[in-house]
Amino acid sequence: MTITSKVIVSLIIMWAIFFPVHANDTLSAANSTIIATFSGWYVYLVAALMLVCFLVAIIPQSGRLRLGAPDDRPEFSRASWFAMLFGAGIGIGMLTYSTGEPMAHFANSPDIIRGEVEALSDEAVRPAYVYTFLHWGFAAWCTYALVGLGIAYVAYRRALPLTIRSSLAPLFGSAMSGPLGHLVDIVAVVATILGVAVTMGFGVEQFVAGLHRIGMGDWLIDGDGSASAAAIITALLVLVGASTVSALSGVGRGIKWLSNINMGLSFSLLALFAIVGSGLFGLKLLGVGLYDYLRTLPEKTLTLFRPDGSAVAETLVRWQLDWSVFYWAWWIAFAPFVGMFIARISKGRTIREFIFGVVLLPSLMCFIWMALAGGTAIDLELSGTAAGRIVEAGLSDQLFATLAVLLDPGVAMIVSGLVVLLLLTYLVTSADSAILIVNTINGAGDDEGQRRRHILFWGAALAFVVGSMLILGGIDAIRITMIIGALPFSLVIAFIAAAIVKAVIYDIRRKHHGVPTTAYALEMDAAIPATPLPPEER
């Protein structure tokens, strides 16, 4: 299985490097077909995952079940647990899109396309946050939580290996230890590499834009404003080198400490936007945005735009494919990585604590970030202070453009330097977490996957995927490849949702009848000699 995974990823890299034109044409054609054919599948699948996730947490009998033996307690404190959840899950994307997403929907959203509000106006702000919160809220984190729960449940209650295939054991039983299980894990590995590549691609471009902002040289940027090939290679050498070293140190040391640093720097930057930026405006957006998001969540989640021959309908379909469907595919491709990582650090927590901790707190943090950072950018544009400098900047540069408008030049350079440092730590955290998770999947949950040669290979493979795609086709090439890679794993996630429901229902029934529900309890029960019943009770 490990060899097959490495061969597939290596072939993708060589195809992109040696046959860039053919690769780009083939991937673009495949992407157009897949995204148009399966857009409804992505939309309704994510809606179903959210429903299953919350039902399992809310129902008392299932919510109280613990991921482990009854006396197991969490390995990490809640603060460190949350820091690792956030850093591995959405840290890089949050920095890239904290201003980029609200600004994009401020300029173009379904409400604007239908002519209901005017672009870049006061009326366009509220709809912008409905779609921003839709994309960065429960949909993403419920997808992660369900995969993580499926893995953690059978790993800590059934003593199965900590890997993707184990999560399907409640449905397919011992068949998952054969070729079918190998196939599931290979699909998960490829999806993970491609999903992490998209996140790192955004991060690398923003990292290079930040270095350019703080005066590291014009060689970093090409004439069209994108990162130069030399800058991408240099950045990847630094980032993947550091992440490989961190991965060799394991979860308890490198990843834990980097995650805590991430949280400290993130809150410092957030405080700056709250105090110096448009804090009151951002808080108003947060409150109104949360109300609108929760009120319209069922409708927006289940909305699927369909062509009817009109120009407006075609534009709406294109918008949904470029935004919502892309995000659903991104979260699905990212789910084996984040889900495995969450499962690894969550032993001992109850299902309710696990789901609410994984879904509600990170979602709220994303909303706060988008409201304060994005709200400041929008306020600067509405007031005329920015004069188009933010909205016209590239996605990777919009956060730095906001800081440049908001602060004095010297202060802006210092704060931009801190953002670059924050990006560095987020990139390293995501990359080394991905390396460890891919090795855990390939090692079928045992220590074989943690050997140095595997860590070094996957570190180099991740760098080559990101570098080759960025240099030869830009971030769009990585997006296209990821959407294609996410499709097979979307079917795996649907089975994981069914498997966790079946496992929970069976354990509730076992508990009701006094039958052991964990491997630990079964071992203890078997170790105690049975006491014969007296004749009158036989």
Coordinates of C-alpha atoms in Angstrom, one line a residue:
M1 CA 0.0 0.0 0.0
T2 CA 2.8 2.4 0.9
I3 CA 4.6 1.7 -2.4
T4 CA 1.4 2.2 -4.4
S5 CA 0.7 5.5 -2.7
K6 CA 4.2 6.7 -3.4
V7 CA 4.1 5.6 -7.0
I8 CA 0.8 7.4 -7.6
V9 CA 2.0 10.7 -6.1
S10 CA 5.4 10.4 -7.9
L11 CA 3.6 9.9 -11.2
I12 CA 1.5 13.0 -10.6
I13 CA 4.7 15.0 -9.9
M14 CA 6.5 13.7 -13.0
W15 CA 3.4 14.3 -15.2
A16 CA 3.2 17.9 -14.1
I17 CA 7.0 18.5 -14.5
F18 CA 7.7 16.7 -17.8
F19 CA 4.3 17.1 -19.6
P20 CA 2.9 20.4 -18.2
V21 CA 0.8 21.3 -21.2
H22 CA -0.8 17.8 -21.5
A23 CA -1.3 17.7 -17.8
N24 CA -2.9 21.1 -17.6
D25 CA -5.3 20.3 -20.6
T26 CA -6.2 16.9 -19.3
L27 CA -6.8 18.1 -15.7
S28 CA -8.9 21.1 -16.9
A29 CA -11.1 18.9 -19.0
A30 CA -11.6 16.3 -16.2
N31 CA -12.3 19.0 -13.7
S32 CA -15.0 20.6 -15.9
T33 CA -16.7 17.3 -16.3
I34 CA -16.4 16.2 -12.6
I35 CA -17.4 19.6 -11.1
A36 CA -20.5 19.9 -13.4
T37 CA -21.6 16.2 -13.0
F38 CA -21.0 15.9 -9.2
S39 CA -21.8 19.4 -7.9
G40 CA -25.1 18.2 -6.5
W41 CA -23.4 15.2 -4.9
Y42 CA -21.0 17.5 -3.0
V43 CA -23.7 19.9 -1.9
Y44 CA -26.1 17.2 -0.6
L45 CA -23.3 15.1 0.9
V46 CA -22.0 17.9 3.0
A47 CA -25.5 18.8 4.2
A48 CA -26.0 15.1 5.3
L49 CA -22.6 15.1 7.1
M50 CA -23.7 18.1 9.1
L51 CA -27.0 16.6 10.1
V52 CA -25.4 13.3 11.2
C53 CA -22.7 15.1 13.1
F54 CA -25.1 17.2 15.2
L55 CA -27.5 14.3 15.8
V56 CA -24.8 12.0 17.2
A57 CA -23.7 14.8 19.6
I58 CA -27.1 15.9 20.7
I59 CA -28.8 12.6 21.4
P60 CA -28.0 11.9 25.1
Q61 CA -27.2 8.2 24.8
S62 CA -24.7 8.6 22.0
G63 CA -23.2 12.0 23.2
R64 CA -22.1 10.4 26.5
L65 CA -20.1 7.6 24.9
R66 CA -16.4 8.0 25.5
L67 CA -13.6 7.6 22.9
G68 CA -11.8 5.0 25.0
A69 CA -12.2 3.0 28.2
P70 CA -14.5 4.5 30.9
D71 CA -11.5 5.7 32.9
D72 CA -9.5 7.1 30.0
R73 CA -8.9 10.9 30.1
P74 CA -7.5 13.3 27.4
E75 CA -3.8 13.4 26.8
F76 CA -3.8 17.1 26.1
S77 CA -5.3 20.1 27.9
R78 CA -8.3 21.7 26.3
A79 CA -6.2 24.8 25.4
S80 CA -3.5 22.7 23.6
W81 CA -6.1 20.5 22.0
F82 CA -8.0 23.5 20.6
A83 CA -4.7 25.1 19.4
M84 CA -3.7 22.0 17.5
L85 CA -7.3 21.7 16.1
F86 CA -7.2 25.2 14.8
G87 CA -3.6 25.2 13.5
A88 CA -3.9 22.0 11.6
G89 CA -7.5 22.6 10.4
I90 CA -7.8 26.1 8.9
G91 CA -4.9 28.3 10.1
I92 CA -3.3 29.1 6.7
G93 CA -6.6 29.4 4.8
M94 CA -7.9 31.7 7.5
L95 CA -5.0 34.1 7.0
T96 CA -5.4 34.1 3.2
Y97 CA -9.2 34.4 3.2
S98 CA -9.8 36.5 6.3
T99 CA -9.9 39.6 4.1
G100 CA -10.1 37.8 0.7
E101 CA -13.4 36.0 1.2
P102 CA -15.5 38.9 2.5
M103 CA -14.0 41.3 -0.1
A104 CA -14.7 38.8 -2.9
H105 CA -18.4 38.4 -1.9
F106 CA -18.6 42.2 -1.3
A107 CA -17.7 42.6 -5.0
N108 CA -19.7 39.6 -6.3
S109 CA -22.2 37.3 -4.7
P110 CA -25.5 35.6 -5.8
D111 CA -27.4 38.6 -4.4
I112 CA -25.3 40.9 -6.6
I113 CA -25.6 38.6 -9.6
R114 CA -29.4 38.6 -9.3
G115 CA -29.4 42.4 -9.1
E116 CA -30.8 42.5 -5.6
V117 CA -27.9 44.6 -4.2
E118 CA -25.2 46.8 -5.8
A119 CA -21.6 45.6 -5.7
L120 CA -19.2 47.3 -3.3
S121 CA -22.2 49.0 -1.5
D122 CA -23.4 49.1 2.1
E123 CA -26.2 46.7 1.1
A124 CA -23.6 44.2 -0.3
V125 CA -21.9 43.7 3.1
R126 CA -24.5 41.6 4.9
P127 CA -24.9 39.0 2.0
A128 CA -21.1 38.9 1.8
Y129 CA -20.9 37.5 5.3
V130 CA -23.7 35.0 4.9
Y131 CA -21.7 33.3 2.2
T132 CA -18.4 33.8 4.0
F133 CA -19.7 32.1 7.2
L134 CA -21.4 29.4 5.1
H135 CA -18.1 28.4 3.6
W136 CA -16.0 28.6 6.7
G137 CA -18.5 27.4 9.3
F138 CA -20.1 24.1 10.3
A139 CA -19.7 22.5 6.8
A140 CA -16.0 22.4 7.0
W141 CA -15.7 21.3 10.7
C142 CA -18.5 18.8 10.6
T143 CA -16.8 17.1 7.7
Y144 CA -13.5 17.0 9.7
A145 CA -15.3 15.9 12.9
L146 CA -17.2 13.0 11.4
V147 CA -14.0 11.5 9.8
G148 CA -12.1 12.0 13.1
L149 CA -14.9 10.5 15.1
G150 CA -15.2 7.5 12.8
I151 CA -11.5 6.8 13.2
A152 CA -11.2 7.6 16.9
Y153 CA -14.3 5.6 17.8
V154 CA -13.1 2.3 16.5
A155 CA -9.4 2.9 17.4
Y156 CA -10.1 3.7 21.1
R157 CA -13.2 1.6 21.7
R158 CA -12.5 -1.4 19.4
A159 CA -8.6 -1.3 19.7
L160 CA -8.3 -1.1 15.9
P161 CA -5.4 0.6 14.1
L162 CA -5.6 4.4 13.9
T163 CA -6.1 4.6 10.2
I164 CA -8.9 5.5 7.7
R165 CA -9.8 1.9 6.8
S166 CA -10.6 1.1 10.5
S167 CA -13.5 3.6 10.4
L168 CA -15.3 1.4 7.9
A169 CA -15.0 -1.8 10.0
P170 CA -18.5 -1.4 11.5
L171 CA -19.9 -1.8 7.9
F172 CA -17.4 -4.1 6.2
G173 CA -15.8 -6.0 9.0
S174 CA -12.7 -8.0 8.4
A175 CA -12.8 -7.2 4.7
M176 CA -11.1 -3.9 5.6
S177 CA -7.9 -5.8 6.4
G178 CA -7.5 -6.9 2.8
P179 CA -7.4 -5.3 -0.6
L180 CA -10.5 -3.2 0.0
G181 CA -8.9 -1.6 3.0
H182 CA -5.7 -1.0 1.1
L183 CA -7.7 0.8 -1.6
V184 CA -9.4 3.0 1.0
D185 CA -6.1 4.1 2.6
I186 CA -4.5 4.7 -0.8
V187 CA -7.4 7.0 -1.8
A188 CA -7.1 8.8 1.6
V189 CA -3.3 9.3 1.2
V190 CA -3.7 10.8 -2.3
A191 CA -6.6 13.0 -1.2
T192 CA -4.5 14.2 1.8
I193 CA -1.5 15.1 -0.3
L194 CA -3.6 17.1 -2.8
G195 CA -5.8 18.7 -0.1
V196 CA -2.8 19.8 1.9
A197 CA -1.1 21.0 -1.3
V198 CA -3.9 23.5 -1.9
T199 CA -3.6 24.9 1.6
M200 CA 0.2 25.1 1.3
G201 CA -0.1 26.6 -2.2
F202 CA -2.2 29.5 -0.8
G203 CA 0.2 29.8 2.2
V204 CA 3.3 29.9 0.0
E205 CA 1.9 32.6 -2.3
Q206 CA 0.9 34.7 0.7
F207 CA 4.2 34.0 2.4
V208 CA 6.1 35.3 -0.7
A209 CA 3.8 38.3 -0.9
G210 CA 4.6 39.1 2.7
L211 CA 8.3 38.8 2.2
H212 CA 7.9 41.3 -0.8
R213 CA 5.9 43.7 1.4
I214 CA 8.6 43.8 4.1
G215 CA 11.3 44.6 1.5
M216 CA 13.0 41.3 0.8
G217 CA 13.4 42.1 -2.9
D218 CA 11.6 42.4 -6.2
W219 CA 12.9 39.0 -7.3
L220 CA 10.1 37.5 -5.3
I221 CA 7.3 38.7 -7.6
D222 CA 6.8 38.2 -11.3
G223 CA 5.5 40.9 -13.6
D224 CA 1.9 39.7 -13.2
G225 CA 2.1 40.0 -9.4
S226 CA 2.3 36.2 -8.7
A227 CA 5.2 34.6 -6.8
S228 CA 8.3 33.9 -9.0
A229 CA 9.6 30.4 -9.5
A230 CA 12.8 31.2 -7.5
A231 CA 10.7 32.5 -4.6
I232 CA 8.5 29.4 -4.6
I233 CA 11.5 27.1 -4.6
T234 CA 13.2 29.0 -1.8
A235 CA 10.1 29.2 0.3
L236 CA 9.4 25.5 0.0
L237 CA 13.0 24.5 0.9
V238 CA 12.7 26.5 4.1
L239 CA 9.1 25.5 5.0
V240 CA 9.2 21.8 4.1
G241 CA 12.7 21.4 5.6
A242 CA 11.5 22.9 8.9
S243 CA 8.3 20.8 8.8
T244 CA 10.2 17.6 8.2
V245 CA 12.4 18.3 11.2
S246 CA 9.3 19.0 13.3
A247 CA 7.7 15.8 12.1
L248 CA 10.7 13.8 13.2
S249 CA 10.2 15.2 16.7
G250 CA 6.6 13.9 16.9
V251 CA 3.2 15.3 17.9
G252 CA 3.9 15.9 21.6
R253 CA 6.9 18.2 21.0
G254 CA 7.2 20.0 17.6
I255 CA 3.5 20.1 16.6
K256 CA 2.2 20.9 20.1
W257 CA 4.7 23.8 20.6
L258 CA 4.2 25.2 17.1
S259 CA 0.5 25.2 17.6
N260 CA 0.7 27.1 20.8
I261 CA 2.9 29.7 19.2
N262 CA 0.3 29.9 16.3
M263 CA -2.5 30.7 18.7
G264 CA -0.5 33.4 20.6
L265 CA 0.5 35.2 17.4
S266 CA -3.1 34.8 15.9
F267 CA -4.7 36.4 19.0
S268 CA -2.2 39.2 18.9
L269 CA -3.0 40.0 15.3
L270 CA -6.7 39.7 16.0
A271 CA -6.4 42.1 18.9
L272 CA -4.7 44.6 16.6
F273 CA -7.7 44.5 14.2
A274 CA -10.1 44.9 17.1
I275 CA -8.3 47.8 18.7
V276 CA -6.7 49.7 15.8
G277 CA -9.0 48.5 13.0
S278 CA -12.8 48.7 12.7
G279 CA -13.5 46.8 15.9
L280 CA -17.1 48.0 16.5
F281 CA -18.0 47.5 12.8
G282 CA -16.5 44.0 12.9
L283 CA -18.4 43.1 16.1
K284 CA -21.6 44.3 14.5
L285 CA -20.8 42.2 11.4
L286 CA -20.1 39.2 13.7
G287 CA -23.5 39.5 15.4
V288 CA -25.5 40.1 12.3
G289 CA -23.6 37.6 10.3
L290 CA -24.1 34.8 12.9
Y291 CA -27.9 35.6 13.0
D292 CA -28.1 35.5 9.2
Y293 CA -26.0 32.4 9.0
L294 CA -28.0 30.3 11.5
R295 CA -31.3 31.6 10.1
T296 CA -30.5 30.7 6.5
L297 CA -28.2 27.7 7.1
P298 CA -30.7 24.9 6.0
E299 CA -31.7 26.9 2.9
K300 CA -28.2 28.0 1.8
T301 CA -26.7 24.5 2.5
L302 CA -29.3 22.8 0.3
T303 CA -29.4 25.4 -2.5
L304 CA -28.1 24.1 -5.8
F305 CA -28.1 26.5 -8.7
R306 CA -29.2 25.0 -12.0
P307 CA -28.9 26.4 -15.5
D308 CA -32.1 27.4 -17.3
G309 CA -30.7 29.0 -20.4
S310 CA -30.5 32.5 -18.9
A311 CA -27.3 34.5 -18.4
V312 CA -28.1 35.0 -14.7
A313 CA -28.6 31.3 -14.1
E314 CA -25.4 30.5 -15.9
T315 CA -23.5 33.0 -13.8
L316 CA -25.0 31.7 -10.5
V317 CA -24.0 28.1 -11.5
R318 CA -20.5 29.3 -12.3
W319 CA -20.3 31.2 -8.9
Q320 CA -21.3 28.1 -7.0
L321 CA -18.9 25.9 -8.8
D322 CA -16.0 28.4 -8.1
W323 CA -16.9 28.9 -4.5
S324 CA -19.2 26.5 -2.6
V325 CA -18.5 23.3 -4.6
F326 CA -14.8 24.1 -4.5
Y327 CA -14.9 24.5 -0.8
W328 CA -16.8 21.3 -0.2
A329 CA -14.3 19.4 -2.3
W330 CA -11.4 21.1 -0.4
W331 CA -12.8 20.2 3.0
I332 CA -13.4 16.6 1.8
A333 CA -9.9 16.3 0.4
F334 CA -8.5 17.8 3.7
A335 CA -10.7 15.6 5.9
P336 CA -8.5 12.5 6.0
F337 CA -5.5 14.6 7.2
V338 CA -7.5 16.7 9.7
G339 CA -9.7 13.8 10.8
M340 CA -6.7 11.5 11.4
F341 CA -4.9 14.3 13.3
I342 CA -8.0 15.1 15.4
A343 CA -8.5 11.4 16.2
R344 CA -4.8 11.1 17.2
I345 CA -5.1 13.9 19.9
S346 CA -8.6 13.2 21.2
K347 CA -8.5 9.9 23.1
G348 CA -10.6 10.0 26.3
R349 CA -13.1 12.7 25.3
T350 CA -16.8 12.0 25.0
I351 CA -18.5 12.2 21.6
R352 CA -20.4 15.4 22.7
E353 CA -17.3 17.1 23.8
F354 CA -15.4 15.9 20.7
I355 CA -18.0 17.2 18.2
F356 CA -18.8 20.5 19.9
G357 CA -15.1 21.2 20.5
V358 CA -14.2 20.3 16.9
V359 CA -17.1 22.1 15.3
L360 CA -18.3 25.1 17.4
L361 CA -15.1 26.7 18.7
P362 CA -13.1 26.6 15.5
S363 CA -16.1 27.8 13.5
L364 CA -16.6 30.7 15.9
M365 CA -12.9 31.6 15.7
C366 CA -13.1 31.7 11.9
F367 CA -16.2 33.9 12.1
I368 CA -14.4 36.3 14.5
W369 CA -11.4 36.5 12.2
M370 CA -13.5 37.1 9.1
A371 CA -15.5 39.8 10.9
L372 CA -12.7 41.7 12.4
A373 CA -10.0 41.4 9.6
G374 CA -12.5 41.4 6.7
G375 CA -14.7 44.0 8.3
T376 CA -11.8 46.3 8.7
A377 CA -10.9 45.9 5.0
I378 CA -14.5 46.5 3.9
D379 CA -14.9 49.5 6.2
L380 CA -11.7 51.1 4.7
E381 CA -13.1 50.6 1.2
L382 CA -16.6 51.9 2.1
S383 CA -15.1 55.0 3.7
G384 CA -12.9 55.7 0.7
T385 CA -9.7 55.5 2.7
A386 CA -8.4 52.5 0.8
A387 CA -9.4 54.0 -2.6
G388 CA -9.5 50.5 -4.2
R389 CA -6.1 49.4 -3.0
I390 CA -7.5 46.5 -1.0
V391 CA -10.2 45.3 -3.4
E392 CA -7.9 45.5 -6.4
A393 CA -5.0 43.6 -4.6
G394 CA -4.5 39.9 -5.3
L395 CA -5.9 37.4 -2.9
S396 CA -2.5 36.6 -1.4
D397 CA -1.8 40.3 -0.9
Q398 CA -5.1 41.6 0.5
L399 CA -4.2 41.1 4.2
F400 CA -1.0 43.0 3.7
A401 CA -2.7 45.7 1.7
T402 CA -5.2 46.1 4.5
L403 CA -2.4 46.6 7.0
A404 CA -0.6 49.0 4.7
V405 CA -3.8 51.2 4.5
L406 CA -4.6 50.9 8.2
L407 CA -1.2 51.6 9.7
D408 CA 1.8 53.9 9.3
P409 CA 4.4 52.5 6.9
G410 CA 6.9 51.6 9.6
V411 CA 4.3 49.9 11.9
A412 CA 2.8 48.2 8.9
M413 CA 6.1 46.7 8.0
I414 CA 6.6 45.4 11.5
V415 CA 3.1 43.9 11.7
S416 CA 3.5 42.4 8.2
G417 CA 6.7 40.7 9.4
L418 CA 4.7 39.2 12.3
V419 CA 2.1 37.9 9.8
V420 CA 4.9 36.4 7.7
L421 CA 6.2 34.7 10.9
L422 CA 2.7 33.5 11.7
L423 CA 2.3 32.1 8.2
L424 CA 5.7 30.3 8.6
T425 CA 4.5 28.6 11.8
Y426 CA 1.1 27.7 10.3
L427 CA 2.7 26.3 7.1
V428 CA 5.2 24.2 9.1
T429 CA 2.4 22.9 11.4
S430 CA 0.2 21.9 8.5
A431 CA 3.0 20.3 6.6
D432 CA 4.5 18.3 9.5
S433 CA 1.1 17.2 10.7
A434 CA 0.3 16.0 7.1
I435 CA 3.6 14.1 6.9
L436 CA 2.9 12.3 10.2
I437 CA -0.7 11.5 9.2
V438 CA 0.2 10.1 5.8
N439 CA 2.8 7.9 7.5
T440 CA 0.3 6.7 10.1
I441 CA -2.1 5.7 7.3
N442 CA 0.6 4.0 5.3
G443 CA 1.8 2.2 8.4
A444 CA -1.7 0.9 9.2
G445 CA -1.6 2.8 12.5
D446 CA 1.7 1.3 13.8
D447 CA 5.2 2.7 14.2
E448 CA 6.4 1.5 10.9
G449 CA 5.1 4.7 9.3
Q450 CA 7.2 6.9 11.6
R451 CA 10.5 5.7 10.3
R452 CA 12.8 8.4 9.0
R453 CA 12.9 7.3 5.4
H454 CA 9.1 7.7 5.1
I455 CA 9.0 11.1 6.7
L456 CA 11.7 12.3 4.4
F457 CA 10.0 10.9 1.3
W458 CA 6.6 12.5 2.1
G459 CA 8.2 15.8 3.0
A460 CA 9.9 15.9 -0.4
A461 CA 6.8 14.7 -2.2
L462 CA 4.7 17.5 -0.7
A463 CA 7.2 20.1 -1.7
F464 CA 7.4 18.8 -5.3
V465 CA 3.6 18.7 -5.6
V466 CA 3.1 22.2 -4.4
G467 CA 6.2 23.6 -6.3
S468 CA 5.5 21.9 -9.6
M469 CA 1.8 22.9 -9.7
L470 CA 2.5 26.5 -8.6
I471 CA 5.3 27.1 -11.0
L472 CA 3.7 25.4 -14.0
G473 CA 0.1 26.2 -13.6
G474 CA -0.4 28.4 -10.5
I475 CA -2.8 27.9 -7.7
D476 CA -5.6 26.9 -10.2
A477 CA -3.6 23.8 -11.2
I478 CA -3.5 22.6 -7.6
R479 CA -7.2 23.4 -7.1
I480 CA -8.2 21.4 -10.2
T481 CA -6.0 18.4 -9.1
M482 CA -7.5 18.5 -5.6
I483 CA -11.1 18.6 -6.8
I484 CA -10.5 15.5 -8.9
G485 CA -8.7 13.7 -6.0
A486 CA -11.5 14.6 -3.6
L487 CA -14.1 12.7 -5.6
P488 CA -13.2 9.1 -4.6
F489 CA -12.8 10.1 -1.0
S490 CA -16.2 11.7 -0.9
L491 CA -17.6 8.2 -1.3
V492 CA -15.5 7.0 1.6
I493 CA -16.8 9.8 3.8
A494 CA -20.4 8.8 3.0
F495 CA -19.6 5.2 4.2
I496 CA -17.8 6.6 7.3
A497 CA -21.0 8.5 8.3
A498 CA -23.0 5.3 7.9
A499 CA -20.4 3.3 9.8
I500 CA -20.3 5.6 12.8
V501 CA -24.1 5.7 13.1
K502 CA -24.2 1.9 13.0
A503 CA -21.4 1.6 15.6
V504 CA -23.1 4.0 18.0
I505 CA -26.5 2.4 17.7
Y506 CA -25.1 -1.1 18.4
D507 CA -23.1 0.2 21.4
I508 CA -26.2 1.8 22.8
R509 CA -28.1 -1.5 22.5
R510 CA -25.2 -3.4 24.0
K511 CA -25.0 -1.0 26.9
H512 CA -28.7 -1.4 27.5
H513 CA -28.4 -5.1 27.7
G514 CA -25.3 -5.0 29.9
V515 CA -22.9 -6.3 27.1
P516 CA -19.3 -4.8 27.0
T517 CA -19.1 -2.0 24.6
T518 CA -15.3 -1.5 24.4
A519 CA -12.3 -3.8 23.8
Y520 CA -11.0 -3.0 27.3
A521 CA -14.3 -3.9 29.0
L522 CA -14.4 -7.1 27.0
E523 CA -10.9 -8.1 28.1
M524 CA -11.7 -7.4 31.7
D525 CA -15.0 -9.3 31.4
A526 CA -13.1 -12.3 29.9
A527 CA -10.4 -12.1 32.7
I528 CA -13.0 -12.5 35.5
P529 CA -14.1 -16.2 36.0
A530 CA -17.8 -16.6 35.5
T531 CA -19.8 -17.3 38.7
P532 CA -22.3 -20.1 38.3
L533 CA -25.9 -19.1 38.9
P534 CA -27.7 -20.8 41.8
P535 CA -30.2 -23.5 40.7
E536 CA -33.2 -21.3 41.4
E537 CA -31.9 -18.6 39.0
R538 CA -30.9 -20.9 36.2

